[in-house]
Coordinates of C-alpha atoms in Angstrom, one line a residue:
X1 CA 22.2 91.8 57.7
X2 CA 26.0 92.4 57.9
X3 CA 27.6 90.8 61.1
X4 CA 31.4 91.1 61.5
X5 CA 34.2 89.8 63.7
X6 CA 36.9 91.9 65.6
X7 CA 39.8 90.9 67.5
X8 CA 41.0 92.4 70.7
X9 CA 44.5 91.8 71.9
X10 CA 47.2 93.7 73.4
X11 CA 48.3 95.5 70.4
X12 CA 44.9 96.9 69.9
X13 CA 41.7 96.1 67.9
X14 CA 41.7 94.5 64.4
X15 CA 38.9 93.8 62.1
X16 CA 38.7 90.1 61.0
X17 CA 35.7 89.9 58.5
X18 CA 32.3 90.6 57.8
X19 CA 29.9 88.7 55.6
X20 CA 26.5 89.2 54.2
X21 CA 23.8 86.7 55.7
X22 CA 20.8 85.6 53.5
X23 CA 17.5 86.2 55.1
X24 CA 16.6 83.9 57.7
X25 CA 19.9 82.2 58.1
X26 CA 20.5 83.9 61.4
X27 CA 19.6 81.4 63.8
X28 CA 21.4 80.4 66.9
X29 CA 22.7 77.2 65.5
X30 CA 24.3 78.8 62.6
X31 CA 25.5 81.9 64.7
X32 CA 27.3 79.4 67.1
X33 CA 29.0 77.6 63.9
X34 CA 30.3 81.0 63.0
X35 CA 31.9 81.9 66.2
X36 CA 33.3 78.7 66.6
X37 CA 34.9 78.7 63.1
X38 CA 36.6 82.2 63.9
X39 CA 38.1 80.5 67.6
X40 CA 39.2 77.6 65.5
X41 CA 41.1 79.7 62.8
X42 CA 42.8 81.9 65.8
X43 CA 43.4 79.2 68.1
X44 CA 41.5 78.6 71.3
X45 CA 44.4 79.0 73.5
X46 CA 44.6 82.6 71.9
X47 CA 40.9 83.3 72.9
X48 CA 39.8 84.0 76.6
X49 CA 36.2 85.5 75.9
X50 CA 34.0 86.0 73.0
X51 CA 31.9 89.4 73.3
X52 CA 28.5 89.0 71.6
X53 CA 25.6 91.5 71.0
X54 CA 23.0 91.7 73.9
X55 CA 20.4 90.3 71.4
X56 CA 22.0 86.7 71.0
X57 CA 22.6 85.3 74.5
X58 CA 21.2 82.0 73.5
X59 CA 24.6 81.7 71.6
X60 CA 26.4 82.2 74.3
X61 CA 24.8 79.3 76.1
X62 CA 25.5 77.0 73.2
X63 CA 29.2 77.8 73.0
X64 CA 30.5 76.3 76.2
X65 CA 29.4 72.9 75.4
X66 CA 32.2 72.8 72.8
X67 CA 34.6 75.3 74.1
X68 CA 34.2 75.4 78.1
X69 CA 37.4 77.0 78.3
X70 CA 36.3 80.3 76.7
X71 CA 34.3 82.7 78.4
X72 CA 31.0 84.3 76.4
X73 CA 29.9 87.6 77.6
X74 CA 27.9 90.5 76.1
X75 CA 29.1 93.7 74.8
X76 CA 29.3 96.4 77.6
X77 CA 28.9 99.2 75.4
X78 CA 25.6 97.7 73.6
X79 CA 24.2 96.9 77.2
X80 CA 24.8 100.8 78.1
X81 CA 23.3 101.9 75.3
X82 CA 20.4 100.0 76.1
X83 CA 20.4 101.7 79.5
X84 CA 20.2 105.0 77.6
X85 CA 17.5 103.8 75.5
X86 CA 15.4 102.6 78.8
X87 CA 16.0 105.8 80.3
X88 CA 14.9 107.7 77.0
X89 CA 11.7 105.8 77.1
X90 CA 10.9 107.9 80.5
X91 CA 7.8 110.1 79.4
X92 CA 9.3 113.6 80.4
X93 CA 12.8 112.7 78.6
X94 CA 10.8 111.4 75.2
X95 CA 8.7 114.7 75.2
X96 CA 11.8 116.8 76.0
X97 CA 14.2 115.1 73.2
X98 CA 11.0 115.6 70.7
X99 CA 10.7 119.3 71.5
X100 CA 14.5 119.8 71.3
X101 CA 14.7 117.8 68.1
X102 CA 12.1 119.8 66.4
X103 CA 13.9 123.0 67.5
X104 CA 17.1 122.0 65.8
X105 CA 15.2 120.9 62.8
X106 CA 13.2 124.2 62.4
X107 CA 16.7 126.0 62.5
X108 CA 18.4 124.1 60.4
X109 CA 15.5 123.7 57.8
X110 CA 16.2 127.7 57.2
X111 CA 19.3 128.7 55.7
X112 CA 19.2 132.4 56.6
X113 CA 17.9 131.5 60.0
X114 CA 20.7 129.2 60.6
X115 CA 23.2 131.6 59.6
X116 CA 21.6 134.0 62.4
X117 CA 22.0 131.1 64.9
X118 CA 25.6 130.8 64.1
X119 CA 26.2 134.5 64.3
X120 CA 24.8 134.3 67.9
X121 CA 26.6 131.2 68.8
X122 CA 30.1 132.0 67.5
X123 CA 29.9 129.7 64.6
X124 CA 29.1 126.8 66.7
X125 CA 27.0 124.4 65.5
X126 CA 23.9 123.0 67.6
X127 CA 23.7 119.5 66.2
X128 CA 26.5 116.6 66.8
X129 CA 26.3 113.0 65.7
X130 CA 27.0 110.4 68.5
X131 CA 28.0 106.7 68.0
X132 CA 24.4 105.5 68.8
X133 CA 21.2 107.4 68.9
X134 CA 21.1 108.2 72.4
X135 CA 24.5 109.4 73.0
X136 CA 23.6 111.8 69.8
X137 CA 20.4 112.7 72.0
X138 CA 22.8 113.5 75.0
X139 CA 25.4 115.3 72.7
X140 CA 22.9 117.6 71.3
X141 CA 20.7 118.3 74.6
X142 CA 23.9 119.3 75.9
X143 CA 24.8 121.3 73.0
X144 CA 21.6 123.3 73.4
X145 CA 21.8 123.6 77.1
X146 CA 25.1 125.1 77.0
X147 CA 24.1 127.7 74.1
X148 CA 20.7 128.5 76.0
X149 CA 21.7 132.2 76.6
X150 CA 22.8 132.7 73.2
X151 CA 19.4 131.2 71.5
X152 CA 17.3 133.3 74.3
X153 CA 19.3 136.3 73.1
X154 CA 18.5 135.7 69.4
X155 CA 14.9 134.9 69.9
X156 CA 14.7 138.6 71.6
X157 CA 16.9 140.1 69.2
X158 CA 15.9 142.9 66.5
X159 CA 17.0 140.7 63.8
X160 CA 14.6 138.0 65.1
X161 CA 11.7 140.5 65.4
X162 CA 12.2 141.7 61.7
X163 CA 12.3 138.5 60.3
X164 CA 9.6 136.6 58.6
X165 CA 9.5 133.8 61.1
X166 CA 8.7 135.9 64.1
X167 CA 5.3 136.6 62.5
X168 CA 4.4 133.1 61.7
X169 CA 2.6 130.6 63.8
X170 CA 5.6 127.9 64.0
X171 CA 8.0 130.8 64.8
X172 CA 6.0 132.1 67.6
X173 CA 6.0 128.5 69.2
X174 CA 9.6 128.0 68.9
X175 CA 10.2 131.6 70.4
X176 CA 7.7 130.4 73.2
X177 CA 9.8 127.3 73.5
X178 CA 13.2 128.9 74.0
X179 CA 12.2 131.7 76.4
X180 CA 10.5 129.0 78.4
X181 CA 12.5 128.2 81.6
X182 CA 10.2 125.0 81.9
X183 CA 11.7 123.5 78.8
X184 CA 15.4 124.4 79.6
X185 CA 14.7 122.7 83.2
X186 CA 13.4 119.5 81.5
X187 CA 16.5 119.6 79.1
X188 CA 18.7 119.7 82.1
X189 CA 16.8 116.9 83.6
X190 CA 17.4 114.8 80.7
X191 CA 21.0 115.7 80.4
X192 CA 21.4 114.5 84.0
X193 CA 19.7 111.3 83.1
X194 CA 21.8 110.4 80.4
X195 CA 25.3 111.9 81.1
X196 CA 26.9 109.8 83.6
X197 CA 26.3 106.6 81.6
X198 CA 27.6 108.6 78.3
X199 CA 30.8 109.2 80.3
X200 CA 31.2 105.6 81.3
X201 CA 31.2 104.8 77.3
X202 CA 33.6 108.1 76.8
X203 CA 36.0 106.4 79.3
X204 CA 35.5 102.9 77.3
X205 CA 36.7 104.6 74.2
X206 CA 40.1 106.0 75.8
X207 CA 41.9 102.7 74.7
X208 CA 42.6 101.4 78.1
X209 CA 41.6 98.0 78.8
X210 CA 38.0 98.1 80.2
X211 CA 37.2 95.2 82.0
X212 CA 38.8 96.1 85.3
X213 CA 36.7 98.9 85.2
X214 CA 33.2 98.8 83.7
X215 CA 31.6 97.2 87.0
X216 CA 33.0 99.8 89.4
X217 CA 32.3 102.7 86.8
X218 CA 28.5 101.7 86.6
X219 CA 28.5 101.8 90.5
X220 CA 30.0 105.1 90.5
X221 CA 27.7 106.5 87.7
X222 CA 24.8 105.3 90.0
X223 CA 26.3 107.6 92.9
X224 CA 26.7 110.3 90.2
X225 CA 23.1 110.0 89.2
X226 CA 22.1 110.3 93.1
X227 CA 24.3 113.6 93.4
X228 CA 22.9 115.2 90.3
X229 CA 19.4 114.9 91.4
X230 CA 20.2 116.0 95.1
X231 CA 19.7 112.5 96.4
X232 CA 15.8 113.1 95.6
X233 CA 14.9 109.3 95.4
X234 CA 11.7 110.3 93.0
X235 CA 14.2 111.5 90.4
X236 CA 17.0 109.2 90.6
X237 CA 15.5 105.7 91.6
X238 CA 13.7 105.4 88.1
X239 CA 17.3 105.8 86.3
X240 CA 18.7 103.3 88.7
X241 CA 15.9 100.7 87.9
X242 CA 17.1 100.7 84.3
X243 CA 20.6 100.2 85.5
X244 CA 20.2 97.7 87.5
X245 CA 18.2 95.9 85.3
X246 CA 20.6 95.5 82.5
X247 CA 23.5 95.1 84.9
X248 CA 21.9 92.0 86.4
X249 CA 21.1 90.8 83.0
X250 CA 24.2 91.3 81.1
X251 CA 27.0 92.6 83.7
X252 CA 26.8 90.0 86.5
X253 CA 29.3 87.8 84.3
X254 CA 32.4 85.7 86.1
X255 CA 34.9 88.1 84.2
X256 CA 33.2 91.3 85.2
X257 CA 33.0 90.4 88.8
X258 CA 36.5 89.1 89.0
X259 CA 38.1 92.0 87.2
X260 CA 36.2 94.3 89.8
X261 CA 37.7 92.4 92.5
X262 CA 41.3 92.5 91.2
X263 CA 41.2 96.3 90.4
X264 CA 43.0 97.6 93.6
X265 CA 41.3 100.9 92.9
X266 CA 37.9 99.3 93.6
X267 CA 38.8 96.5 96.1
X268 CA 40.6 98.4 98.9
X269 CA 37.9 101.3 99.0
X270 CA 35.2 98.7 99.0
X271 CA 37.0 95.7 100.8
X272 CA 34.6 95.1 103.6
X273 CA 31.5 95.1 101.2
X274 CA 33.3 93.4 98.8
X275 CA 34.3 90.3 100.9
X276 CA 30.9 90.1 102.4
X277 CA 29.5 89.7 99.1
X278 CA 30.0 86.1 97.9
X279 CA 29.6 86.6 94.4
X280 CA 32.8 88.1 93.6
X281 CA 35.0 85.4 95.2
X282 CA 32.8 83.1 93.6
X283 CA 33.1 84.5 90.3
X284 CA 37.1 84.7 91.0
X285 CA 37.3 80.9 91.8
X286 CA 35.2 80.0 88.5
X287 CA 37.6 82.1 86.5
X288 CA 40.6 80.5 88.1
X289 CA 38.9 76.9 87.4
X290 CA 38.3 78.0 83.6
X291 CA 41.4 79.4 82.9
X292 CA 43.9 77.0 85.0
X293 CA 42.9 72.9 84.9
X294 CA 45.7 72.2 86.9
X295 CA 44.3 72.0 90.8
X296 CA 47.8 72.9 92.2
X297 CA 47.7 76.0 90.3
X298 CA 44.1 76.8 91.6
X299 CA 45.5 76.0 95.3
X300 CA 48.3 78.6 94.9
X301 CA 45.7 81.1 93.7
X302 CA 43.2 80.4 96.5
X303 CA 46.3 80.8 98.8
X304 CA 47.6 84.1 97.3
X305 CA 44.4 85.8 97.5
X306 CA 44.6 85.8 101.3
X307 CA 48.0 87.8 100.9
X308 CA 46.3 90.2 98.4
X309 CA 43.0 90.6 101.0
X310 CA 45.1 90.9 104.2
X311 CA 47.9 93.1 102.9
X312 CA 50.7 90.5 103.4
X313 CA 53.9 90.4 102.1
X314 CA 54.3 92.7 99.0
X315 CA 50.8 93.8 99.0
X316 CA 51.4 95.6 102.4
X317 CA 54.6 97.3 101.3
X318 CA 54.8 101.2 101.2
X319 CA 55.0 101.4 97.3
X320 CA 52.0 98.9 96.9
X321 CA 49.9 100.9 99.4
X322 CA 50.7 104.3 98.0
X323 CA 50.0 103.2 94.4
X324 CA 46.6 101.5 94.4
X325 CA 44.4 104.4 93.3
X326 CA 47.2 105.9 91.0
X327 CA 48.7 103.2 89.2
X328 CA 46.8 101.3 86.5
X329 CA 46.0 97.9 87.7
X330 CA 47.8 96.0 85.3
X331 CA 51.1 97.8 86.1
X332 CA 50.0 97.3 89.9
X333 CA 50.0 93.5 89.8
X334 CA 53.1 93.6 87.9
X335 CA 54.7 94.6 91.0
X336 CA 53.6 91.4 92.9
X337 CA 54.7 88.8 90.3
X338 CA 57.3 87.3 92.9
X339 CA 55.0 87.1 95.7
X340 CA 51.8 86.2 94.0
X341 CA 53.3 84.7 90.7
X342 CA 49.9 82.8 89.6
X343 CA 47.3 85.0 90.9
X344 CA 49.4 87.8 89.3
X345 CA 49.3 86.2 86.2
X346 CA 45.7 85.2 86.2
X347 CA 45.2 89.1 87.1
X348 CA 47.1 90.4 84.3
X349 CA 45.4 88.1 81.9
X350 CA 41.7 89.1 82.9
X351 CA 42.8 93.2 83.3
X352 CA 44.0 93.2 80.0
X353 CA 40.8 92.3 78.4
X354 CA 38.3 94.4 77.0
X355 CA 34.3 94.4 77.6
X356 CA 33.5 96.1 74.2
X357 CA 34.8 98.4 72.1
X358 CA 34.6 101.8 70.5
X359 CA 37.3 101.6 68.2
X360 CA 35.3 100.9 65.4
X361 CA 31.5 101.7 64.4
X362 CA 29.0 99.4 63.1
X363 CA 27.8 101.9 60.4
X364 CA 31.4 101.4 58.8
X365 CA 30.3 97.8 58.0
X366 CA 26.8 98.9 56.7
X367 CA 28.4 101.6 54.2
X368 CA 30.8 99.3 52.8
X369 CA 28.2 96.4 52.0
X370 CA 25.8 98.8 50.5
X371 CA 28.2 100.2 48.2
X372 CA 29.5 96.8 47.1
X373 CA 29.6 96.8 43.2
X374 CA 27.7 94.0 41.8
X375 CA 30.6 93.0 39.6
X376 CA 33.2 92.7 42.3
X377 CA 34.2 89.0 43.6
X378 CA 33.7 88.1 46.9
X379 CA 37.3 87.4 48.1
X380 CA 38.3 90.9 46.4
X381 CA 35.6 92.7 48.2
X382 CA 36.5 91.0 51.4
X383 CA 40.1 92.0 51.2
X384 CA 39.1 95.4 50.3
X385 CA 36.9 95.6 53.5
X386 CA 39.6 94.3 55.5
X387 CA 42.1 97.0 54.5
X388 CA 39.3 99.8 54.7
X389 CA 37.9 98.8 58.1
X390 CA 41.6 98.6 59.6
X391 CA 42.9 101.5 58.1
X392 CA 39.8 103.6 59.9
X393 CA 40.3 101.7 63.1
X394 CA 43.8 103.1 62.9
X395 CA 43.1 106.2 61.8
X396 CA 40.5 106.7 64.6
X397 CA 43.0 105.4 67.5
X398 CA 45.5 108.3 66.4
X399 CA 43.2 110.8 66.9
X400 CA 43.9 110.7 71.1
X401 CA 41.9 114.3 71.5
X402 CA 38.6 113.7 70.0
X403 CA 35.6 112.9 72.0
X404 CA 35.0 109.3 72.0
X405 CA 31.4 109.3 71.8
X406 CA 31.2 111.2 68.5
X407 CA 30.9 109.4 65.3
X408 CA 34.1 109.0 63.3
X409 CA 32.7 108.8 59.9
X410 CA 28.8 109.5 60.5
X411 CA 26.2 108.1 57.9
X412 CA 25.0 110.1 55.0
X413 CA 21.7 110.4 57.1
X414 CA 23.0 110.8 60.6
X415 CA 21.8 112.7 62.7
X416 CA 18.9 112.7 60.3
X417 CA 16.0 113.4 62.9
X418 CA 17.8 116.3 64.5
X419 CA 18.2 118.0 61.1
X420 CA 14.8 117.0 59.4
X421 CA 12.5 116.7 62.2
X422 CA 11.4 113.2 61.5
X423 CA 13.3 109.5 61.1
X424 CA 14.3 108.5 58.0
X425 CA 11.6 105.9 57.7
X426 CA 8.7 108.7 58.3
X427 CA 10.7 111.0 55.6
X428 CA 10.4 107.8 53.1
X429 CA 6.6 107.4 53.8
X430 CA 6.4 111.3 53.2
X431 CA 8.1 110.9 49.8
X432 CA 5.9 107.9 48.9
X433 CA 2.9 110.2 49.9
X434 CA 4.0 112.9 47.6
X435 CA 4.8 110.8 44.9
X436 CA 1.2 109.0 44.8
X437 CA -0.3 112.6 45.1
X438 CA 1.8 113.8 42.2
X439 CA 0.5 110.8 40.4
X440 CA -3.2 111.3 41.3
X441 CA -3.1 114.9 40.2
X442 CA -1.7 113.7 36.9
X443 CA -4.8 111.5 36.3
X444 CA -3.9 108.1 37.4
X445 CA -7.0 107.5 39.5
X446 CA -8.9 108.4 42.8
X447 CA -7.6 105.2 44.4
X448 CA -4.0 106.4 44.3
X449 CA -5.0 109.8 46.1
X450 CA -7.0 107.6 48.7
X451 CA -3.8 105.5 49.3
X452 CA -1.6 108.8 49.5
X453 CA -4.0 110.4 52.0
X454 CA -3.5 106.9 54.2
X455 CA 0.0 107.1 54.1
X456 CA -0.1 110.8 55.1
X457 CA -2.1 110.1 58.2
X458 CA 0.5 107.5 59.1
X459 CA 3.5 109.8 58.7
X460 CA 2.1 112.8 60.5
X461 CA 4.6 114.1 62.5
X462 CA 4.6 116.7 65.6
X463 CA 6.8 119.7 65.2
X464 CA 5.4 121.9 67.7
X465 CA 6.2 122.2 71.5
X466 CA 3.0 120.3 72.1
X467 CA 3.1 116.6 73.6
X468 CA 4.4 114.0 71.3
X469 CA 4.4 110.1 71.9
X470 CA 6.7 109.1 69.4
X471 CA 9.2 106.5 69.5
X472 CA 12.8 106.3 68.7
X473 CA 14.0 103.5 66.8
X474 CA 14.0 100.4 69.0
X475 CA 17.0 97.9 69.3
X476 CA 15.3 95.4 66.7
X477 CA 15.3 98.3 64.1
X478 CA 18.0 100.5 65.3
X479 CA 20.5 102.6 62.9
X480 CA 23.2 100.7 64.4
X481 CA 24.2 98.1 67.0
X482 CA 27.3 98.3 69.0
X483 CA 28.8 94.9 68.4
X484 CA 28.0 92.0 66.0
X485 CA 30.0 89.8 63.6
X486 CA 30.3 86.8 61.7
X487 CA 32.9 84.6 59.9
X488 CA 32.7 81.7 57.4
X489 CA 35.1 78.8 57.2
X490 CA 37.5 79.0 54.6
X491 CA 41.2 79.1 54.2
X492 CA 43.6 80.7 56.8
X493 CA 45.1 84.1 55.5
X494 CA 48.7 84.7 56.6
X495 CA 47.9 88.1 57.6
X496 CA 46.0 86.6 60.5
X497 CA 49.0 85.1 62.2
X498 CA 51.4 87.6 61.2
X499 CA 50.6 90.7 63.4
X500 CA 48.8 91.1 66.4
X501 CA 47.6 87.4 66.7
X502 CA 50.5 85.5 66.6
X503 CA 52.6 88.2 68.8
X504 CA 49.6 88.1 71.3
X505 CA 50.2 84.1 71.5
X506 CA 53.5 84.8 72.9
X507 CA 52.4 87.0 75.6
X508 CA 49.9 84.5 77.2
X509 CA 46.4 84.7 75.4
X510 CA 45.0 88.1 76.0
X511 CA 43.0 87.9 73.1
X512 CA 39.0 88.8 72.5
X513 CA 36.9 88.0 69.8
X514 CA 34.1 90.7 69.6
X515 CA 31.0 89.4 67.8

């Protein structure tokens, strides 16, 4: 297990450190000590919130006892990925993914067939690598659907008819799959069930502070689902159910709700609904009490909120009215520093926060740890990792035109299941079975042959267009998570107070620790 810490401030994201945890040491008290030591190193006055993985909520309950003024939130990107996973378990979508995956595996397994496919698709690939398993599924389903005409043309072409695959049973099955309108209808259904949430992830990776947008964009995504399914409740309500479950579990935190209230593009569009829902104002008051212990400051914020909600003084001026929807909320609130100084300062502090980051990919940490030479010293390895990961973060940030949900540095086995037709752990069982069968044939005994046959039965994989009930890796064993971190108590390094962190201190505590 390789948890890590990153720091997000007004200058961008910086990797702090990652350590390898021994087996059995990942208990809540230990994690809480690691988080606390990093807050101590950075300075509590520079930390507004700690963003943790969605699987360690209990740590967030323990941290406020010692750090009552630091907010604990769950990673929004990880929460959205869990929404995608829940949607991916819908029976029709799960079966459609399995069929689409078996199709790409069939094409990529044959060199000549892959060349034929690229000829018909103008040298475009069918398979792409996303930042998580279900973003990969969405990207590849969209890729297949956009090339459905070319694929149909290929499967009815003379080149296909003259090929050996058209005469084989497996080739005929995939021919029937590709020319089937029902299959493409199901692919479109799966795309419409994923894409609005993937778009939210894509905007999270754009580099703008995401705290002021995440709640509102999830609400807009729900409207998009209803629109795509033509307001047919039997289609969009199951998706809404999974989204609402995760929102209520992870995204109803004071910072999320207060940021939604303070974003003028959302507030003034939905003012009546927001003002009649007490949770938003309550969240705002809780943030004010946590961020400012001075009662006079809290009273000023409450008074200035009335100006904001009633369009009084500078909030009602023409330039403030005309820029509500166009100007980013941070710049908009800077216009009102004179009218509502305390409220503006709190709004800027909240709206500059992130709620999760796509600036780094957890697979980077895993690859570096796995490639660690046995002879290298721990401190030297940590320094090397610090430089390597931060260099990758900078390189990814400089590629502004790239799709933010595409993996920057894919793992060697990604997207394994879309190229091979089975998950890596299934392939490992298949390799074990082949090895044992080979040993049995060489005279190692009947017992090995029986064991190999047992492994073969366990590793049986469905590659036809028939119904498949296989499960994608769950979050407990998944290929990657979207947030996680660790730190060890050690001597402070000069580099941690030279760049982003110390500069941020002078700007009034913009920092986030992503855990």
